[in-house]
Amino acid sequence: MKKLTDLQVLINEAVDKLTFPESPAELYEPISYILALGGKRLRPALLLMACDLFGGDVESAVEPALAIEVFHNFTLMHDDIMDKAPLRRGQVTVHEKWNANVAILSGDAMMVESNKLMMKVRDAILRPVMDVFNETATGVCEGQQIDMSFEERNNVGINEYLNMIRLKTAVLLGGTLKIGAIIGGAALNDADLLYSFGVNLGIAFQLQDDILDVYGDPDKFGKQVGGDIISNKKTYLLIKALELAKGQQANELNNWLTARQFDAQNKVTAVTDIYNQLQIRQHAEKAMQTYAERAFNALDDINLPEERRQYLRQFADSLLVREY
Amino acid sequence: MKKLTDLQVLINEAVDKLTFPESPAELYEPISYILALGGKRLRPALLLMACDLFGGDVESAVEPALAIEVFHNFTLMHDDIMDKAPLRRGQVTVHEKWNANVAILSGDAMMVESNKLMMKVRDAILRPVMDVFNETATGVCEGQQIDMSFEERNNVGINEYLNMIRLKTAVLLGGTLKIGAIIGGAALNDADLLYSFGVNLGIAFQLQDDILDVYGDPDKFGKQVGGDIISNKKTYLLIKALELAKGQQANELNNWLTARQFDAQNKVTAVTDIYNQLQIRQHAEKAMQTYAERAFNALDDINLPEERRQYLRQFADSLLVREY
C-alpha cells in the first residue's frame, strides 16, 4: 500500500501540471487561481488510495482524482458567492478578486472540466463511474440548498441536520472512495461497502468538527473556538440544545440567539455553559461514535486482506481523533 | 422522415412528463419553473430529427434531446443572473422570483440533471456522445464569457465577433445535431458534416438576427426593431460600421454611442442612416450568405439519400428567410 502522504504529493504534482486554455482569460484564470490556493487535497488522494487498495494502477486514477478536486473547488467557488465569503484559504475569493459573474461562469466551466477529467477511465467502467459522480454531484447540490434554507429556519431537527451534512460533505467522500474502488477493479459489493464507509466516516468527521468548534484545544484547532456559537450556526450541538433546553435554560439560550449586541466571549462562555448543563458534548460524541461504528462495520465486511482493512482503520482513526 | 412539428410535439410531451424530486423544493422547483416557460424547443426536436435522418429510433433519442433542453435552460438561468434580466419569455426570471443564490444552485443542479439525461444512450456510443456534449458545454461557457467581455471593450473585431457567436449559440446547434446523428447510427464523418452544417447555419442565423433587429418588418419580427442600436449592442452591423466609418461619419456614430440622454427613435434613425451610407446591410447579408453556403456545402457531402438532404435544405431555408 502506498502511503497517503505520498499520494498527496502525487496529486499536488498533477494539480500543478493541470493547464487550461489561455483564452478567454476570465473564464480559465479563476480556475487555475482557486486550484492553486491549495488545501490538503485529501479527497483526490483518497481516490488514489481506494484504487490502490484493490490493486489498481494508481496512475490510471490520477485524472479522475483531479476531477474530484476540480469538482470540489467548483462547489467552493459557487458557495463563496452564495455565502458572500471574502476569503478562501486566507486568499481573496474569486467573486471578490474578479466579480460574481466571473465566479458563476468559471464555476460552470469548472464543472464541465471535472466531467471531462472523470471521463478519462477505461470504457468498461465509464458508465458506473459517471453514474456515481453524477449522483454525488446531485447530493452536494441538495446538501448546499438544505444548508442555505436552515439559515432562515428555527425548527431544524436533528435528523434533518444529519441528512444535510450527509449530502453536503459526506457523499462526496463516499463517492470519491467508490469511484477509486471501481477504477481499482473492486467488485460492486466492495465498492458499495467502501461508499458506506466513506459516507458514515464523513458524517462522524463533521460531527467531530462541530464538537471541536466548542471544545477543541485552541492551539490545535485551526479555527476560532466558539465561532459557531458566535454566528448562531445550526450545528448538531445547537440543534440538540434547542431540543433539550426547557424553561429558564431555553429562555437564556434564545436570548443569546436573538441578541443583536453582545460580547463574543461572554456569549461563547454562556452558551457553552448551557451545553454543559445539558450534556450536549456527550450527546454529540455518542452520535459521532454511532456513525464511526457504522463506518467500521462497513469496512469489516469489505473483501480485502486484513492488513488492508487495518490500513483503512488507521486512516479513519487518524481523521477522527484529531485535536482534543 | 418525421415532420419537425411532430417532433416538437413529442418533445413538449416529454418535457411535461419530466419530474424532479420534491425536496429540497428550492433546488428543484426553479428547474420545473424555467422548463415550463416553454419556448420553441427547436434544439431537442432537431436532435430527434438528426437521429431520424439516419434511420435511428427516435424514441431512444428523447432523453438525450431533453438533456439538450435542460442544459440550454441551465445556461439561460445563469445568463439571466449575469445580465440582471427581469424577464424570460415574458415571465419573471428565477433569480427575481426566488433569489440569485437559488438560481446559481438550481442551475448547477440542472447541469447535473442534463448530464444524467445525456447518459441515457446505449453503451457503445456513451463516450462519443458525452465527448460532444462536454465540448459543446465548454464552447457555450467560453462564448458567454467572451460576450460579457465585449460589453467593456470598444475594439471588438469582426472575427472576434464571429467566433463569439459561433461559441455562444452555434456550437450548441452543431453539437445537438451531431449527438442526434450518432444516436441515429451515422458514420463519424457524416456526424461531423452535420455538426459543420449546424454550426455554420447557427452563425448565419445569428447574423440574420442582427440584420432583422435593424431592417426587419416590425409586424413580423418578434422584438422591438432597433433594440440593438438603442442599447449599443455589439452586433455584426455595429462592429462593421465602426470599422468602416471615417471622419464625420465616425464622429457622428461615436456621439450616438456615448450619448447618455437621447430620443430612442432619433438614435435608431440616425444610426440606421449611417449603416445605410456604409452599406452595412449588404456586408452583413454577404457574411450571412457565406456561412449559409458553408452549411449547404457540408450538407451536400453527407452520405444520405438525396430526399433527406433536401429535407435538411428546406429546414435551413425555413430558418434563414424568416421575416423580411
PDB file of C-alpha atoms in Angstrom, chain B residues 196-197 200-201 203 289-299:
ATOM      1  CA  SER B 196     -20.457  21.622 -39.557  1.00  0.00           C
ATOM      2  CA  PHE B 197     -23.885  22.170 -41.144  1.00  0.00           C
ATOM      3  CA  ASN B 200     -22.471  27.359 -39.924  1.00  0.00           C
ATOM      4  CA  LEU B 201     -26.243  27.509 -40.058  1.00  0.00           C
ATOM      5  CA  ILE B 203     -23.800  31.585 -37.328  1.00  0.00           C
ATOM      6  CA  GLN B 289     -24.616  34.134 -47.185  1.00  0.00           C
ATOM      7  CA  THR B 290     -21.032  32.913 -46.734  1.00  0.00           C
ATOM      8  CA  TYR B 291     -21.962  30.903 -43.643  1.00  0.00           C
ATOM      9  CA  ALA B 292     -25.185  29.641 -45.202  1.00  0.00           C
ATOM     10  CA  GLU B 293     -23.161  28.371 -48.170  1.00  0.00           C
ATOM     11  CA  ARG B 294     -20.735  26.621 -45.860  1.00  0.00           C
ATOM     12  CA  ALA B 295     -23.686  24.952 -44.181  1.00  0.00           C
ATOM     13  CA  PHE B 296     -25.158  23.848 -47.518  1.00  0.00           C
ATOM     14  CA  ASN B 297     -21.764  22.625 -48.741  1.00  0.00           C
ATOM     15  CA  ALA B 298     -21.354  20.436 -45.652  1.00  0.00           C
ATOM     16  CA  LEU B 299     -24.873  19.161 -46.197  1.00  0.00           C
TER      17      LEU B 299
END
